[in-house]
Short mmCIF file of C-alpha atoms in Angstrom, two decimals:
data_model
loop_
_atom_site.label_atom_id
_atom_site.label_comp_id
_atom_site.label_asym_id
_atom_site.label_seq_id
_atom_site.Cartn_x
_atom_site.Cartn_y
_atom_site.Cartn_z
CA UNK A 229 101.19 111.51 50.58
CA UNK A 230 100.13 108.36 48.89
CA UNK A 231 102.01 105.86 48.98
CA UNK A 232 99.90 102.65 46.79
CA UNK A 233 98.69 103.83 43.51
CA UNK A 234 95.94 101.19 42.51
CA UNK A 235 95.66 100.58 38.48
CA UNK A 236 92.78 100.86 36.94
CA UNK A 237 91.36 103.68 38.64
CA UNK A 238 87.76 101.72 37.47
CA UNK A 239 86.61 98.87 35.92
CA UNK A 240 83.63 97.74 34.89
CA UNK A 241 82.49 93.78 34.32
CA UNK A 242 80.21 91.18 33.32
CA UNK A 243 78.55 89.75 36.65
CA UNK A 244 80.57 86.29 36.93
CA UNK A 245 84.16 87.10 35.17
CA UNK A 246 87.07 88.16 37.47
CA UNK A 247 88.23 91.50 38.23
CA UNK A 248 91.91 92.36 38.93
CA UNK A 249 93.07 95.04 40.69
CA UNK A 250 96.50 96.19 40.56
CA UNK A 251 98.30 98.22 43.47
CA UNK A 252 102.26 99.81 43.55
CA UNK A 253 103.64 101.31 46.17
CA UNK A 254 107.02 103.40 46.42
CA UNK A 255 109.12 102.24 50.00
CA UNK A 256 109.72 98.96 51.43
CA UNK A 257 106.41 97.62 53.40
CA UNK A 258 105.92 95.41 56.92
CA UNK A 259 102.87 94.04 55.00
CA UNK A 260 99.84 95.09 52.28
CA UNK A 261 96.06 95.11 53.35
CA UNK A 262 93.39 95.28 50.67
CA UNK A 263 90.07 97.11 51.89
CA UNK A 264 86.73 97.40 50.02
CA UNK A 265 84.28 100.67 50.53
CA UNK A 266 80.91 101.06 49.43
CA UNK A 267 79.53 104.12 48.26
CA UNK A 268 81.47 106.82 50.70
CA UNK A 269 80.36 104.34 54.05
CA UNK A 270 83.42 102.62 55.64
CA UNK A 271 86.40 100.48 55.10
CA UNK A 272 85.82 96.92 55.53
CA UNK A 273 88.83 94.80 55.53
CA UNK A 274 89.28 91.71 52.72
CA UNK A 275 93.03 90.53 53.53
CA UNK A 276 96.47 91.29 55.09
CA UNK A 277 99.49 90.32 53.52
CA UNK A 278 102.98 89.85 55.23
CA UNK A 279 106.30 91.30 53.25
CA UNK A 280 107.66 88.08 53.32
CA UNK A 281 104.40 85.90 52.04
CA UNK A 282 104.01 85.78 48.20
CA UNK A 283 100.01 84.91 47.73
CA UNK A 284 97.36 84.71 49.78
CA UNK A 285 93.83 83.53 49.71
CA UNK A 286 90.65 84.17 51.37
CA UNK A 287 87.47 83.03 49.44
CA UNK A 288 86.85 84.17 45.79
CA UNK A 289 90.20 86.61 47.10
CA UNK A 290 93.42 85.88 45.78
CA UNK A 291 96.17 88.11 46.43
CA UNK A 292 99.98 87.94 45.67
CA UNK A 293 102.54 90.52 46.58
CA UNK A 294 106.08 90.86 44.59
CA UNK A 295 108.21 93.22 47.07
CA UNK A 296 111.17 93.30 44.58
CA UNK A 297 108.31 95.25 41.96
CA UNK A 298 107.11 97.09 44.85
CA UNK A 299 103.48 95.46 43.58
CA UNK A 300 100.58 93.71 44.48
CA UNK A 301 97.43 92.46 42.99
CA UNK A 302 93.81 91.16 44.14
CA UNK A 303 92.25 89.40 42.10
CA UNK A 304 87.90 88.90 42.35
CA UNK A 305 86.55 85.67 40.82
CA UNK A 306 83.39 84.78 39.72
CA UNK A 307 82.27 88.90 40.62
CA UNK A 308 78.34 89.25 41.78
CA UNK A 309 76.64 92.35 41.95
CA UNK A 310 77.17 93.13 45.88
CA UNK A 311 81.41 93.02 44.58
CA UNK A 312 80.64 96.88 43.18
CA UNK A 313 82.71 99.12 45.26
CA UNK A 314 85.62 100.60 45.74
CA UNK A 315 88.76 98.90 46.57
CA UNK A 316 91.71 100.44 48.28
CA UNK A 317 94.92 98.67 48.96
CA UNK A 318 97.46 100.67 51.92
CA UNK A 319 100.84 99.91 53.30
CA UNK A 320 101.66 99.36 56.55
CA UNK A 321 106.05 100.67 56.82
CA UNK A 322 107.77 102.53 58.93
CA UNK A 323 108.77 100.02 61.53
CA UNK A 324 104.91 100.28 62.73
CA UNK A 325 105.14 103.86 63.59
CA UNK A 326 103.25 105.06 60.85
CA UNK A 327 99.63 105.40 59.83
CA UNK A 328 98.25 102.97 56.86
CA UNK A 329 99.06 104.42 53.40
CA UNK A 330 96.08 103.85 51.31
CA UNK A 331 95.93 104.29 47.57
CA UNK A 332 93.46 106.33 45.77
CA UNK A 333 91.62 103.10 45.03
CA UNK A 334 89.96 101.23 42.34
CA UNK A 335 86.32 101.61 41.98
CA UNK A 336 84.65 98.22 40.71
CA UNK A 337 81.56 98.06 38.98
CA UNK A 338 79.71 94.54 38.14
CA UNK A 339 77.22 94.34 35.82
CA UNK A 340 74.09 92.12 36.03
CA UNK B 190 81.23 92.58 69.74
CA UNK B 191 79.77 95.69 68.72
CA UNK B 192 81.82 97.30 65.74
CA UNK B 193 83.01 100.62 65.61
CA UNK B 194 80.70 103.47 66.05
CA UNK B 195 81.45 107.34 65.39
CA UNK B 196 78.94 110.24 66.78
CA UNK B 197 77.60 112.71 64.69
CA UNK B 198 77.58 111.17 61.54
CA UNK B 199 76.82 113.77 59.53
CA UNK B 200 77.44 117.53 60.35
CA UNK B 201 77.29 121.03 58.97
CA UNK B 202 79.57 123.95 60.34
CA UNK B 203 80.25 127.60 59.06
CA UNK B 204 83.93 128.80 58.07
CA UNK B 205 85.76 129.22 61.70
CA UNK B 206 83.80 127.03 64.03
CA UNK B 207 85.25 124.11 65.87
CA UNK B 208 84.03 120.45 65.75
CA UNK B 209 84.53 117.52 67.82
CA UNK B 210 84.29 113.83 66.42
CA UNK B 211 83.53 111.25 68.63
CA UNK B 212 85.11 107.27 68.08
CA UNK B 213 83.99 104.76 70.42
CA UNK B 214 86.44 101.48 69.06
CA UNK B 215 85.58 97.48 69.55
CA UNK B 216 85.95 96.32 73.03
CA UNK B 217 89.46 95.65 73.83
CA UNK B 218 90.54 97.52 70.59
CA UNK B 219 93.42 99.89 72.39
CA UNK B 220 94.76 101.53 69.01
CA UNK B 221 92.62 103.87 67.56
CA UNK B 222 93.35 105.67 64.14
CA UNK B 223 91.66 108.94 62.43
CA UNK B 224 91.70 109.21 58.40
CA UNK B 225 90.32 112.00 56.19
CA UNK B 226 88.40 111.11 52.73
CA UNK B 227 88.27 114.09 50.06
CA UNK B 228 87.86 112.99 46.62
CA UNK B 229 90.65 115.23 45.90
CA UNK B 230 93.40 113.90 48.13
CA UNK B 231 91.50 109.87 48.82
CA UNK B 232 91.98 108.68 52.41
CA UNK B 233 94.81 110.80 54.63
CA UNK B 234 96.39 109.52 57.80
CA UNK B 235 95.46 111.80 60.63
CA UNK B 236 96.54 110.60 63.92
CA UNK B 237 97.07 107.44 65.76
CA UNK B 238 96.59 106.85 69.81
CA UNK B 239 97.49 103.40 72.12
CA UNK B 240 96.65 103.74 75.75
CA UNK B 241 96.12 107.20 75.80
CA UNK B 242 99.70 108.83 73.95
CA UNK B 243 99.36 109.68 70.30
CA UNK B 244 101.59 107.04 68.43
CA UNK B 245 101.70 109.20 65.08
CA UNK B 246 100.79 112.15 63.57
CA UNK B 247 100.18 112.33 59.99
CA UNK B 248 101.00 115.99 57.57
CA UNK B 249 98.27 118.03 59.11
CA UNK B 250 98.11 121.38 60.24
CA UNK B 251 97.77 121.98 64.21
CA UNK B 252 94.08 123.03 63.94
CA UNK B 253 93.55 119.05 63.67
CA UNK B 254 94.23 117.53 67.10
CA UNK B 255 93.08 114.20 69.24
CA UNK B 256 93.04 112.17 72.53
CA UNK B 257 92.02 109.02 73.59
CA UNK B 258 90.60 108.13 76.91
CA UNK B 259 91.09 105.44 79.47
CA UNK B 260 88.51 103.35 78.02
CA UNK B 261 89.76 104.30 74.92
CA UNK B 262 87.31 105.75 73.05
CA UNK B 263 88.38 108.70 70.61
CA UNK B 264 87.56 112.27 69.96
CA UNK B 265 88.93 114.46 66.95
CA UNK B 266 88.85 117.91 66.95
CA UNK B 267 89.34 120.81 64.48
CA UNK B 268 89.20 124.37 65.48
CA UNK B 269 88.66 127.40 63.07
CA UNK B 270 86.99 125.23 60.23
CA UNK B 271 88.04 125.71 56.63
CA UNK B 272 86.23 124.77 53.31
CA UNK B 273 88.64 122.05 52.63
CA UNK B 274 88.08 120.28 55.80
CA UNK B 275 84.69 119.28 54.30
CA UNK B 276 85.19 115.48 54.21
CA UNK B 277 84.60 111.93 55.75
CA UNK B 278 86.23 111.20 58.83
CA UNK B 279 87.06 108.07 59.45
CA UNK B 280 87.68 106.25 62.40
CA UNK B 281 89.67 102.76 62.76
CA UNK B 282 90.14 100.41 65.73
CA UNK B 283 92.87 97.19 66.10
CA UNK B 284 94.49 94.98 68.16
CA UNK B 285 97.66 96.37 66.96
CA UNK B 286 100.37 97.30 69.90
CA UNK B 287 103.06 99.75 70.40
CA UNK B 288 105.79 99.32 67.85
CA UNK B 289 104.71 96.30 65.83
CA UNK B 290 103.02 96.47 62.06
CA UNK B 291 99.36 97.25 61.90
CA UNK B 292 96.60 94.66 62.29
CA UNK B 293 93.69 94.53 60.15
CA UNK B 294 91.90 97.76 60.96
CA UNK B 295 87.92 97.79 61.64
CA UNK B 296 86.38 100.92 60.53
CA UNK B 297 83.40 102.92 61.77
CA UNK B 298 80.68 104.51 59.14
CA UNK B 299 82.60 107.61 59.48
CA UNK B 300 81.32 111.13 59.89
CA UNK B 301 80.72 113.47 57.10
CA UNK B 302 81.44 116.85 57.86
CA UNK B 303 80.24 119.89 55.70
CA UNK B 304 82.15 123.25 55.99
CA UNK B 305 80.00 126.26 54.60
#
């Protein structure tokens, strides 16, 4: 079952603005990763965040994480073409004895 | 390091076959993970293994089984093939240990499997 629902499902943008993705999720969480896919090839990890760590940056990545909204956000600045993809977020709960619970995912497109 | 690598990566089967996936992780990587990606259901937790013993099992039916070896490479298999297994399998390798919240996962280029 899914546990993250990303918002919007897509999004399309002007290369250089910022692109925000949303994520909710539904149970409590040990921490929130935020993955990137392009075109049906594999996962490749952007950035973990802890349940206890509010924002976290890595890059043009910015990512904050409100547990008592059961939400999280990454937010893309200054996009360039090679951003276009797909973006997942999943939650890792469970007391670690569970799988990652991805999202359905929010696919990205930049335009040149 | 090398990254993750997964053998075939692309395959077609008829209705009732078996497969086998193959999921070699990163060196030292002992926690390997299997996912499925439909379009129709987006990326499914399969299975789980650390040093050999399935961790977790994710809401699968029993045709979909595992192991893990001693070096700790990966296999998948599913037996009497259905057109809904027709997906991407994909394969993820961490650092993460027995009990504890998952790492950052490294994923291979998956396998796309084709059920006709």
């Amino acid at each position: 079952s899914q546990q993250g629902e990303e918002d919007p499902q897509a999004l399309s943008i002007q290369e250089g603005e910022n692109a925000t993705m949303n994520c909710s999720y539904k149970t409590s969480i040990n921490n929130l990763q935020w993955y990137r896919q392009n075109s049906g090839r594999g996962l490749v990890h952007l950035i973990l965040i802890r349940s206890n760590e509010r924002e976290k940056h890595s890059g043009r990545l910015r990512v904050t994480l409100d547990t008592s909204k059961k939400s999280s956000s990454l937010l893309i600045t200054a996009s360039r073409a090679a951003d276009t993809a797909s973006y997942f977020c999943a939650t890792d709960s469970g007391g670690g004895a569970d799988g990652l619970t991805f999202g359905k995912g929010t696919h990205l497109i930049i335009q040149p | 390091k090398a990254g993750v690598t997964q053998t075939p990566r692309y395959l077609i089967k008829t209705r009732g076959q078996q497969v086998t996936l193959s999921c070699s992780p990163i060196s030292g990587h002992r926690s390997v993970s299997w996912y499925q990606q439909t379009p129709g259901q987006g990326l499914q937790f399969l299975f789980e293994y650390f040093s050999e013993t399935q961790r977790n099992k994710g809401n699968f039916p029993g045709r979909f089984s595992g192991r893990q070896f001693s070096n700790s490479r990966s296999e998948m298999n599913v037996s009497t093939l259905e057109l809904g297994d027709s997906a991407l399998y994909l394969c993820a390798s961490s650092t993460t240990q027995t009990g504890l919240p998952h790492n950052e996962q490294f994923f291979g280029p998956g396998t796309r499997l084709t059920v006709l």
